[in-house]
Coordinates of C-alpha atoms in Angstrom, one line a residue:
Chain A
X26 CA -74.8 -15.5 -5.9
X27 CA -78.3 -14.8 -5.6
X28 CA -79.9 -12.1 -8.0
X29 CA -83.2 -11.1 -7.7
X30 CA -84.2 -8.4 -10.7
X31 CA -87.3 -6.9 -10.2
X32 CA -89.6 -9.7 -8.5
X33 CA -93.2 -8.6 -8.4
X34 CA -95.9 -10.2 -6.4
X35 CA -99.6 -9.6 -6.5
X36 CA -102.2 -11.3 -5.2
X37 CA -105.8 -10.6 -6.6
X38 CA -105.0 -6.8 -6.8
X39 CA -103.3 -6.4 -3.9
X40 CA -99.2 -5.5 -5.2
X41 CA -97.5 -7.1 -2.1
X42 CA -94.1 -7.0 -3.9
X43 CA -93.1 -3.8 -6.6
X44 CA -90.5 -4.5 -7.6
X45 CA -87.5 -5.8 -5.7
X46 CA -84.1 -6.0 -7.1
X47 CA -81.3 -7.5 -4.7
X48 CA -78.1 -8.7 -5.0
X49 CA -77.0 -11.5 -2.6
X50 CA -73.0 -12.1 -2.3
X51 CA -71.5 -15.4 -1.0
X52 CA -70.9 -14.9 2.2
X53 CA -73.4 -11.9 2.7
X54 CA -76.0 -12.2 5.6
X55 CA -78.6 -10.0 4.8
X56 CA -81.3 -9.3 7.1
X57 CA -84.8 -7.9 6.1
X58 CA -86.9 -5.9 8.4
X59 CA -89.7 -4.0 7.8
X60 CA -93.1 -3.7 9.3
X61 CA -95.7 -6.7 8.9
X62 CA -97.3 -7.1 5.5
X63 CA -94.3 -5.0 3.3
X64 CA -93.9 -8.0 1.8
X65 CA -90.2 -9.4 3.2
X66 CA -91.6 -13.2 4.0
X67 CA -93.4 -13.2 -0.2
X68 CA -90.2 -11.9 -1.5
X69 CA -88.2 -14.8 0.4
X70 CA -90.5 -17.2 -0.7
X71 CA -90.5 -15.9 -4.2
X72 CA -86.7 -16.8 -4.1
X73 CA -87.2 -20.6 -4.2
X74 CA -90.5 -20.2 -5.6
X75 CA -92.4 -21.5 -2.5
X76 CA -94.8 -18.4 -3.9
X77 CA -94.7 -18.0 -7.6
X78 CA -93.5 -14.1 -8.4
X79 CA -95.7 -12.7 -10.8
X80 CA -92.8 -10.7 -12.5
X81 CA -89.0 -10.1 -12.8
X82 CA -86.6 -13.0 -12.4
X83 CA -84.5 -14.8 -10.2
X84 CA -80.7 -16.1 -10.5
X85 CA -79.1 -18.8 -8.1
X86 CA -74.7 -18.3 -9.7
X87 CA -76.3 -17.3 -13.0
X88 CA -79.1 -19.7 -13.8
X89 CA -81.9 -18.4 -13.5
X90 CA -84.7 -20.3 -10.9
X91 CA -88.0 -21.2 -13.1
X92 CA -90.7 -23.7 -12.4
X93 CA -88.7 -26.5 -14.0
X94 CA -85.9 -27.9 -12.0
X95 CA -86.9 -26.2 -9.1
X96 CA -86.1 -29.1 -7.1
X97 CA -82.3 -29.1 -8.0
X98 CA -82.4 -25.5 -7.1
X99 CA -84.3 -25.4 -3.9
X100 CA -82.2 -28.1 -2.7
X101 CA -79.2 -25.7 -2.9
X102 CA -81.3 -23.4 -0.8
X103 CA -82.0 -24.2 2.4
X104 CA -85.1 -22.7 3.7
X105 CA -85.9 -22.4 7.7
X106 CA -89.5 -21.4 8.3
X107 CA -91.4 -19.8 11.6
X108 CA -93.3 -22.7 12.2
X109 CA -90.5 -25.1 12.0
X110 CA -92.2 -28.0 10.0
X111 CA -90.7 -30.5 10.9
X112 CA -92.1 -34.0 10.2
X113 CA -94.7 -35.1 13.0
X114 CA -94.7 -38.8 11.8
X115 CA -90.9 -38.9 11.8
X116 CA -88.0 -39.5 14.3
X117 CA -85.5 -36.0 14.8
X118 CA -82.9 -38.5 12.9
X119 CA -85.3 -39.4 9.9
X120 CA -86.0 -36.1 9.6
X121 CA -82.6 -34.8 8.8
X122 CA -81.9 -38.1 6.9
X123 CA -85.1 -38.4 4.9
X124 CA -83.8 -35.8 1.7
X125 CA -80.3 -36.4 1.6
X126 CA -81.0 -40.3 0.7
X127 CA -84.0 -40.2 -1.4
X128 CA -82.3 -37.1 -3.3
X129 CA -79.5 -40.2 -3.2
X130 CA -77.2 -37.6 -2.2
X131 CA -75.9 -40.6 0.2
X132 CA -76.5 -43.7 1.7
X133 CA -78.2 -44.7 4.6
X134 CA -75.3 -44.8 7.2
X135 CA -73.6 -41.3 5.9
X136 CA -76.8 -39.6 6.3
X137 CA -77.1 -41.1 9.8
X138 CA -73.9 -40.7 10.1
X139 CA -73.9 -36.6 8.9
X140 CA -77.3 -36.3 11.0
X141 CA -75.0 -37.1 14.3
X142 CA -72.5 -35.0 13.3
X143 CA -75.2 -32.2 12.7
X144 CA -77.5 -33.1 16.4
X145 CA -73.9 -33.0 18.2
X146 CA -73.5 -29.5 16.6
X147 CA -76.2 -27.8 17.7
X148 CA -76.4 -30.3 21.5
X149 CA -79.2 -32.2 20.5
X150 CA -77.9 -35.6 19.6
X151 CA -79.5 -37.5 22.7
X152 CA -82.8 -36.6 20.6
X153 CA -81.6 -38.5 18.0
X154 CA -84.8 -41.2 18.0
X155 CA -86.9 -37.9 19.9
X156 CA -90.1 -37.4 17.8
X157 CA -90.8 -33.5 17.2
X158 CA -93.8 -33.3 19.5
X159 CA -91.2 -34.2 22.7
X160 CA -89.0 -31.2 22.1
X161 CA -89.2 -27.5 23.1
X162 CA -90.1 -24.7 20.3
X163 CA -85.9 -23.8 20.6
X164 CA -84.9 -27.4 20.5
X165 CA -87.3 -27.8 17.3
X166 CA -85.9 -24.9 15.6
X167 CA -82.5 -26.0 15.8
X168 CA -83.4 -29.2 14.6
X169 CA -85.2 -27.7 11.7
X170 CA -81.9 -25.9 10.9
X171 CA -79.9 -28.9 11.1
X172 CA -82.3 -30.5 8.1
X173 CA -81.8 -27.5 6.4
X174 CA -77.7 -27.8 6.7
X175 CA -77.8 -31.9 6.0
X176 CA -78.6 -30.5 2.2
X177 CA -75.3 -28.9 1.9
X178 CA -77.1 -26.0 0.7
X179 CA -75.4 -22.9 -0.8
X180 CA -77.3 -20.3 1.2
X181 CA -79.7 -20.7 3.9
X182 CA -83.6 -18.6 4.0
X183 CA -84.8 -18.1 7.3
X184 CA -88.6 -16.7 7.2
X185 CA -88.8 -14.9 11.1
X186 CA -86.9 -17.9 12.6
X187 CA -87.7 -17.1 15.9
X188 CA -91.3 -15.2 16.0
X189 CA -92.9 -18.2 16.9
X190 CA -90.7 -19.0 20.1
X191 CA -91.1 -18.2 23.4
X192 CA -88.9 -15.5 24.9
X193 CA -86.6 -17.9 26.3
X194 CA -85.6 -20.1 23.7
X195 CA -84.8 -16.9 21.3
X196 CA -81.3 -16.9 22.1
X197 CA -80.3 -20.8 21.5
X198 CA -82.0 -20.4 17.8
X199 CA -80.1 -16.7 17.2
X200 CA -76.8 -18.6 18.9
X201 CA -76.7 -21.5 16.4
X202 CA -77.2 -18.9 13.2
X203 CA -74.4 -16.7 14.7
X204 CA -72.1 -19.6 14.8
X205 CA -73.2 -20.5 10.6
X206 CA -72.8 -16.8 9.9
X207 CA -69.4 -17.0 11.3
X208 CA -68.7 -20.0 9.3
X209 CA -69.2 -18.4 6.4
X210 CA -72.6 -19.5 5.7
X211 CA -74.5 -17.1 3.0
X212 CA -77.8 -16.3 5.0
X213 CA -80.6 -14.0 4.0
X214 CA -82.9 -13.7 7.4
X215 CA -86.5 -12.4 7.5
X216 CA -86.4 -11.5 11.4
X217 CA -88.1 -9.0 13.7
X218 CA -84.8 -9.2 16.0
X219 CA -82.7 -6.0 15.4
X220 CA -80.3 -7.2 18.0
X221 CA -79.1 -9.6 15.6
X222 CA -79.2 -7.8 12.8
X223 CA -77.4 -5.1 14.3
X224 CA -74.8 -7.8 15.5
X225 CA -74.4 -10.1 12.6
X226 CA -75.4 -9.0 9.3
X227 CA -73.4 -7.0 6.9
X228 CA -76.8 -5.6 5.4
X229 CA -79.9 -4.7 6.6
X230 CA -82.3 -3.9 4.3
X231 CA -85.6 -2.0 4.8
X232 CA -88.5 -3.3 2.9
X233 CA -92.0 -1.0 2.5
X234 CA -94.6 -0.6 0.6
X235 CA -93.3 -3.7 -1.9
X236 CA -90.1 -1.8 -2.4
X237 CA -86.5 -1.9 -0.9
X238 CA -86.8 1.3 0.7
X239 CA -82.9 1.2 2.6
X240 CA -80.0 -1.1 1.9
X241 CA -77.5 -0.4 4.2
X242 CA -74.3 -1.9 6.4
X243 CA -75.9 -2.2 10.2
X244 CA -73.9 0.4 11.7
X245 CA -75.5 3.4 8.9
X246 CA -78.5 1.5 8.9
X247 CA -79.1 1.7 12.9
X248 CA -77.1 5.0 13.6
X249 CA -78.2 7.3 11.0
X250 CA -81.7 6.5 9.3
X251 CA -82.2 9.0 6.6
X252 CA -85.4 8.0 5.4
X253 CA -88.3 8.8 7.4
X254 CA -90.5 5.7 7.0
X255 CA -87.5 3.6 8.7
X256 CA -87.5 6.1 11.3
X257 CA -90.5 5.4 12.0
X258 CA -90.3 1.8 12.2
X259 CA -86.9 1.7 14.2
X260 CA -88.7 4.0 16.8
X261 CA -91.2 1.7 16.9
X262 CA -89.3 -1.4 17.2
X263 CA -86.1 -0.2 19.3
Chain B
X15 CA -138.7 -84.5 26.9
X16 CA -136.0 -81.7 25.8
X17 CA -137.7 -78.8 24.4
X18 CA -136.1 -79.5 20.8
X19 CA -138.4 -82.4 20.6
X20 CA -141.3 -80.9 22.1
X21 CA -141.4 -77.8 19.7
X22 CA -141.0 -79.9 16.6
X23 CA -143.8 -82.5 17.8
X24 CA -145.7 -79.2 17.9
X25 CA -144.7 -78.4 14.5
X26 CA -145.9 -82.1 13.2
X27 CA -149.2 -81.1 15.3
X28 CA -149.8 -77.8 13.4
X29 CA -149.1 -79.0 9.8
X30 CA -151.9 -82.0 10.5
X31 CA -154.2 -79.3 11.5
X32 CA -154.2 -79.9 15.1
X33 CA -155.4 -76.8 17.5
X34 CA -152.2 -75.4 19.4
X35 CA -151.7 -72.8 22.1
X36 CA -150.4 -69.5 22.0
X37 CA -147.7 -70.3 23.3
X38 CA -147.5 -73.0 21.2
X39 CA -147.6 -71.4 18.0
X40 CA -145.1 -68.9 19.4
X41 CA -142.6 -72.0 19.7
X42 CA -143.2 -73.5 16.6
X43 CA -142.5 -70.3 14.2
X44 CA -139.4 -70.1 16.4
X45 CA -138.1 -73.1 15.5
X46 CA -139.6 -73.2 12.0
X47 CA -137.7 -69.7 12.1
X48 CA -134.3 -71.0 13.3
X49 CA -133.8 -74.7 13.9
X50 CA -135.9 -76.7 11.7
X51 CA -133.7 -78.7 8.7
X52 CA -130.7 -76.8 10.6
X53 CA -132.2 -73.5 9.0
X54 CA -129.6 -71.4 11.5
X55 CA -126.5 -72.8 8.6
X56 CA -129.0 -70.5 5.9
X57 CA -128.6 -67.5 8.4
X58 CA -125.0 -68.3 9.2
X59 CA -124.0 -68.6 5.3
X60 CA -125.5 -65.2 5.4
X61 CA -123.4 -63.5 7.4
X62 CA -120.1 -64.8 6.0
X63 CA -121.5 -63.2 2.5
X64 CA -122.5 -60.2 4.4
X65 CA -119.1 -60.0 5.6
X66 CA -117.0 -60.9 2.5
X67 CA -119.4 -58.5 0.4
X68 CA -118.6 -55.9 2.9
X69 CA -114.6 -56.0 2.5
X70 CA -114.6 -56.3 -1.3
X71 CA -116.5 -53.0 -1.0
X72 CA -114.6 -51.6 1.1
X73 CA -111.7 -52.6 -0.9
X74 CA -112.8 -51.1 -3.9
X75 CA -113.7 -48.4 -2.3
X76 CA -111.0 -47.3 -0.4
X77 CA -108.6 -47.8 -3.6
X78 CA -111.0 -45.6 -6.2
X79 CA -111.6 -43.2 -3.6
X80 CA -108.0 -43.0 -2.8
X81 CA -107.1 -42.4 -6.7
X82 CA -110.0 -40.0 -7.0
X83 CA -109.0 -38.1 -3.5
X84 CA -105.2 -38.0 -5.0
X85 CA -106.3 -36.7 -8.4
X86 CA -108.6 -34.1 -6.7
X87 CA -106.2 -32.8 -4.6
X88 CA -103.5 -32.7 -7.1
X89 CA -105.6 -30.8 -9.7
X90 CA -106.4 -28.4 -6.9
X91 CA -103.1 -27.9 -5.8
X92 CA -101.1 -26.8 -9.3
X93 CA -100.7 -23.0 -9.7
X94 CA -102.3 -20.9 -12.1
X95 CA -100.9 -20.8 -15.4
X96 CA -99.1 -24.4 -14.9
X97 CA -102.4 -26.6 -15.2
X98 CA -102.2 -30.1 -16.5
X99 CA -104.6 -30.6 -19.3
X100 CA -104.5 -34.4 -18.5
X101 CA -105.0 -33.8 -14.9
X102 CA -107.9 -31.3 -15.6
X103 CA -109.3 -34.2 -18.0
X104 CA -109.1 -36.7 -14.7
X105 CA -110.3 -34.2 -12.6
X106 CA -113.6 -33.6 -14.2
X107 CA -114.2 -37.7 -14.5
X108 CA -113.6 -37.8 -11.1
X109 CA -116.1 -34.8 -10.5
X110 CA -118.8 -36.2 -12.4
X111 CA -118.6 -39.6 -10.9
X112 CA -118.6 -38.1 -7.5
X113 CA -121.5 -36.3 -8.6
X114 CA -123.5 -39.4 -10.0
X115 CA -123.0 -41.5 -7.7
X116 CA -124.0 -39.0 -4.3
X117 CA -126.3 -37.7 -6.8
X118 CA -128.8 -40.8 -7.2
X119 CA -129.7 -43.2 -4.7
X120 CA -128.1 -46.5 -3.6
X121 CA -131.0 -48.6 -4.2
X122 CA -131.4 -47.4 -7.8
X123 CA -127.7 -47.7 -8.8
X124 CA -127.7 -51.2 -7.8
X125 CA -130.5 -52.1 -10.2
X126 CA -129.2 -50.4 -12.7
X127 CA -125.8 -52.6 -12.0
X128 CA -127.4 -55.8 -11.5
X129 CA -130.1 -55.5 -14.2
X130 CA -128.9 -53.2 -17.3
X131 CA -125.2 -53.4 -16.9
X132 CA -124.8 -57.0 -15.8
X133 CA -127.9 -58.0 -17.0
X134 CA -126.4 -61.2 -18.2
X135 CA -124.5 -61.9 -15.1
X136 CA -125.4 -64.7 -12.7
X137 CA -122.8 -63.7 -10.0
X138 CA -125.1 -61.5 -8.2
X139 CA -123.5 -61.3 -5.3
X140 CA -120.2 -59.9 -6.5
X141 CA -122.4 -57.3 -9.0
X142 CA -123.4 -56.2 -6.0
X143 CA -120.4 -55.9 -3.9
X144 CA -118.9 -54.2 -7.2
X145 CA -121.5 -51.6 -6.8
X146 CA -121.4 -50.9 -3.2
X147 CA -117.7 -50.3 -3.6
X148 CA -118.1 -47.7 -6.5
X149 CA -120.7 -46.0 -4.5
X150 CA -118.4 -46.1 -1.4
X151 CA -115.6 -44.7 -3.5
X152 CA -117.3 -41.8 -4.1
X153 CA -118.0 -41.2 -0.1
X154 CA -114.3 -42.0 0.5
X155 CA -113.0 -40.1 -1.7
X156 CA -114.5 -37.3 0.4
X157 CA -113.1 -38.6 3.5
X158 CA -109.4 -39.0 2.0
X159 CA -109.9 -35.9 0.8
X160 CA -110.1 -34.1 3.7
X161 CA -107.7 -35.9 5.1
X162 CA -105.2 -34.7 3.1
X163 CA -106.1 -31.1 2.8
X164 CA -106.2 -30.7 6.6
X165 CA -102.3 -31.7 6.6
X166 CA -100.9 -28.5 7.5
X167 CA -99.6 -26.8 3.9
X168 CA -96.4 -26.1 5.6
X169 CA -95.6 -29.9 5.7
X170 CA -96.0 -29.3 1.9
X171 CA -93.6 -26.9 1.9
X172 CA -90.9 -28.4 3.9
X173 CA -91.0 -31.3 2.0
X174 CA -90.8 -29.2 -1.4
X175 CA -88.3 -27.0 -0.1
X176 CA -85.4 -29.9 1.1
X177 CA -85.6 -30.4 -2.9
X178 CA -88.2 -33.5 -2.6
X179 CA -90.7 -33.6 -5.5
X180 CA -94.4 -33.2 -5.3
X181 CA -94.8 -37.2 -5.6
X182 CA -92.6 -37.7 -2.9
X183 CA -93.8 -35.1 -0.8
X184 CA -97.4 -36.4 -0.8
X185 CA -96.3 -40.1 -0.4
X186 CA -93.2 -39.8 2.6
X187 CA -94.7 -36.7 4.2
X188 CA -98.9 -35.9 3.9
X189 CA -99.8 -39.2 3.3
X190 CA -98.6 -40.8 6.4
X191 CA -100.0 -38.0 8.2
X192 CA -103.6 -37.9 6.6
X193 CA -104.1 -41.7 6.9
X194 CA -104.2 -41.4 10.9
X195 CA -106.4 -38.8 10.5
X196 CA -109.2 -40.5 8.2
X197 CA -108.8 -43.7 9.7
X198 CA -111.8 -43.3 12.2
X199 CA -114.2 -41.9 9.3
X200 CA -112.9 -45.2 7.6
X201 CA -113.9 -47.1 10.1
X202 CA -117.6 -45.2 10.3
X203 CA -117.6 -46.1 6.4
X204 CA -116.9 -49.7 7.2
X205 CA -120.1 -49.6 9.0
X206 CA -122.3 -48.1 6.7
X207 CA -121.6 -50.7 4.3
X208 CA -121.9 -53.6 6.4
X209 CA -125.7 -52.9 6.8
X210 CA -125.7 -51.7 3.0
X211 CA -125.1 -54.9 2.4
X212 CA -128.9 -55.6 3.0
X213 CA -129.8 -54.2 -0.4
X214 CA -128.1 -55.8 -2.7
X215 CA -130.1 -58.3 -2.1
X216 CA -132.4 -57.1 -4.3
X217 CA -130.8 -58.0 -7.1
X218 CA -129.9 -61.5 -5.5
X219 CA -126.9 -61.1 -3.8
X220 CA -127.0 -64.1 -1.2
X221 CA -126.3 -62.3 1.9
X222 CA -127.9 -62.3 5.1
X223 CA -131.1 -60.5 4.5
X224 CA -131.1 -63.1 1.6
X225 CA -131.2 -66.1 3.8
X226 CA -133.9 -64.7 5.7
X227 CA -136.3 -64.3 2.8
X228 CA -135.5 -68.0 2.0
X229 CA -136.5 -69.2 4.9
X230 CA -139.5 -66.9 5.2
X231 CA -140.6 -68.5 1.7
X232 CA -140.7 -71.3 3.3
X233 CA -142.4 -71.4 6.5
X234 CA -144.7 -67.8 5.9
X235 CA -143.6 -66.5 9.2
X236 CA -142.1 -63.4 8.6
X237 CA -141.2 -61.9 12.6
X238 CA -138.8 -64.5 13.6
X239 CA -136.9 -64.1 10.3
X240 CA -136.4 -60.6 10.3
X241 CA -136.2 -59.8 14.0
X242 CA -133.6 -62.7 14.0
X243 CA -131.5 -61.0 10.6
X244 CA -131.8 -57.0 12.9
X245 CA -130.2 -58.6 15.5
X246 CA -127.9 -60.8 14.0
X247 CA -126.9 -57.0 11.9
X248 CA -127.1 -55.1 15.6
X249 CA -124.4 -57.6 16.8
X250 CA -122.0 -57.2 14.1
X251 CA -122.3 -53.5 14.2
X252 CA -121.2 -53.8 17.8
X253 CA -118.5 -55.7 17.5
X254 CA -117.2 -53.6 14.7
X255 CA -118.0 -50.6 17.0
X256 CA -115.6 -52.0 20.0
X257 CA -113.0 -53.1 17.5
X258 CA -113.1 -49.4 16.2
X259 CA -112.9 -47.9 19.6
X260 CA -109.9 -50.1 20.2
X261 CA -108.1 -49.8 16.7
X262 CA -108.9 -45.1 17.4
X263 CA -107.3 -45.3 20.9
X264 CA -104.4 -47.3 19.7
X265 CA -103.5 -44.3 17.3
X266 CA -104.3 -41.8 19.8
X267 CA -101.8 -43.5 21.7
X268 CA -99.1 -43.5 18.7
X269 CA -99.8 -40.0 17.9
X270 CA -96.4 -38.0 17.8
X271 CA -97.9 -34.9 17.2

């Protein structure tokens, strides 16, 4: 579904990315780990082209993703980021509504409509006319996820979804992308959480040094690292 | 006797050559200064010029430095290897009048408006509100842009990412956003020109300073005049200045952030 062939990344003369090549299957939730600065959050961004890759190519189901169109494509990609970004100026409602009708992907009262259905999914819809700044880092998240999901999108980028949350309100955010990945929802999750990438992804792949380094179902990945820079990490981070 | 009579039997006094007091003479320049042939009306006219001049340039201003903050920004913000050669073109007009116009001083600008450029105009007093709004467009242009750029880039991002295009980005999502931000500095501008209004009466914009020089041409008593015109300006300024305070903690009050 999503190919990535050899995406390079460099900024100045720094080589962040070297080359990644990945494969992402419908239905695949893929987590990347890797320490900070290998380069998993610029090769995520690279996908929609939030960062422009300096080499190699991208494919959404065979066309490949370049500067023109972009909008088409990233609007079949949903993209969830740390800092949520949601709209400050706008209502928790407007905010889910505000793409799906200017992208006229439906009117008015089915977006509202959709944007219900979405708040009453994840237990939010009494924050329906909430602005952003009221609710909790969790509650935000969730909320960000939900504009993300009123796209329709294909498959779902999460760039360390909960790093900025407090301890606490972890678990609501990792809850709600349980239930998607259960539903079938293509995800590919930049996330520091090996708990849930242990528990819900089919791959976990290493990223170091600019390079996929392991690509592996959870269970290897976890019980039996082979190659001594994961080792490494997972003592560091388990 | 009211003292309205009393100062301008003074007045009669002094023109016949008669000797007067002090005090006397202090009264009489006051009300050769203010009241005499309903001279206040002069001032008064003054002040609504003053204050139409000051919105037309802050009109103008606020719309060329708005299209000169959004062209700036929008140059800045393509990615190497994708740059618009008409943008760049913009961009570089936009530079270079920013550049002029902070460059060289107010004063000299306006002559340059009112007696090369319009040299064959009579309508002085709109030359010179056109001018003080292209040189306020350039010192907006700065304050918009700021604005904008301090709208966190991930708002950018979002926007861009849900499959919105750059235009509608900037318009829905920054915009809104930067606008409460430069409002205040808007405000400060506002200001500014109201008392640089004063100059272009140099070139013979009626405003208030205007009026003042008419009269003072009339009765040679300069103090009253211009005493009267600072504190006519101080006054204005204040009520602005509340008005401001009011307007800033009305958006502090809205502020959803």
């Amino acid at each position: 579904m999503i190919i990535a062939e050899n995406l390079q990344k460099s900024y100045g003369g720094l080589d962040v990315l070297r080359g990644v090549s990945l494969t992402v299957n419908k239905g695949d939730v893929v987590c990347l780990v890797g320490p900070s600065g290998c380069g998993k959050s610029t090769f995520l961004r690279c996908l929609t082209r939030l960062e422009e890759p300096t080499g190699g190519h991208v494919y959404l189901d065979g066309e490949e993703v370049t500067e023109k169109g972009i909008d088409k494509i990233r609007a079949r990609m949903g993209m969830v980021f740390q800092h949520f970004n949601l709209f400050p100026h706008l209502t928790v409602k407007r905010n889910i509504t505000l793409a799906p009708t200017r992208l006229h992907r439906m009117n008015k009262a089915q977006a509202d409509q959709r944007a219900m259905e979405l708040l009453e999914r994840i237990g939010l819809a009494d924050k329906a006319d909430a602005y952003p700044s009221s609710l909790s880092g969790g509650q935000k998240q969730r909320i960000a996820i939900a504009r993300a999901l009123a796209m329709d999108p294909e498959v779902l980028l999460f760039d360390e979804p909960t790093s900025a949350l407090d301890p606490e309100m972890v678990g609501e955010v990792l809850e709600l992308m349980k239930e998607l990945a259960r539903g079938g929802m293509t995800m590919v999750v930049v996330t520091h959480e090996m708990g849930f990438a242990r528990e819900v992804a089919n791959r976990v792949i290493f990223i170091d040094e600019g390079i996929i380094k392991v690509d592996k179902p959870p269970k290897e990945f976890f019980a039996n690292p082979e190659n001594e820079r994961l080792k490494t990490f997972l003592s560091k981070v388990l | 006797m009211d003292l309205l009579t009393q100062m301008s039997q003074w007045a009669e006094l002094a023109r016949s050559g008669g000797e007067l007091t002090a005090w006397q003479n202090f009264a009489v320049d006051f009300y050769q200064a203010f009241l005499e042939a309903d001279r206040w009306q002069q001032y008064l006219e003054g002040v609504g010029t003053t204050l139409f001049v000051t919105a037309l340039a802050l009109l103008i201003g606020v719309v060329l430095g708005s299209v000169v903050a959004f062209i700036r920004v929008t140059h800045d913000q393509q990615r190497a290897g994708h740059k618009n050669p008409l943008l760049g073109i913009l961009n570089l007009v936009c530079e270079v009048y920013s550049t002029v116009i902070r460059g060289t001083p107010m004063l000299v600008q306006l002559y340059i408006m009112g007696l090369v450029i319009f040299s064959s105009s009579r309508e002085f007093t709109l030359v010179g509100a056109l001018s003080l709004g292209i040189n306020s467009g350039a010192y907006v242009s700065e304050i918009i842009r700021g604005g904008l750029m301090a709208v966190d880039p991930g708002q950018m991002e979002a926007g861009r990412s849900l499959g919105l295009n750059y235009l509608t980005t900037m318009f829905l999502i920054v915009v809104p956003q930067a606008i409460k931000s430069v409002l205040p500095s808007l405000g400060n501008e506002f200001i500014v020109l109201l008392k640089d209004t004063s100059l272009i009466t140099v070139i013979g914009g009626q405003e208030l300073l205007y009026a003042a020089r008419g009269v003072m041409n009339r009765t040679y008593e300069q103090m009253f005049p211009l005493l009267g015109t600072a504190a006519i300006y101080l006054v204005l300024v204040m009520i602005f200045t509340w008005l401001l305070g009011i307007l800033e903690r009305r958006l502090r009050q809205s502020d959803h952030r």
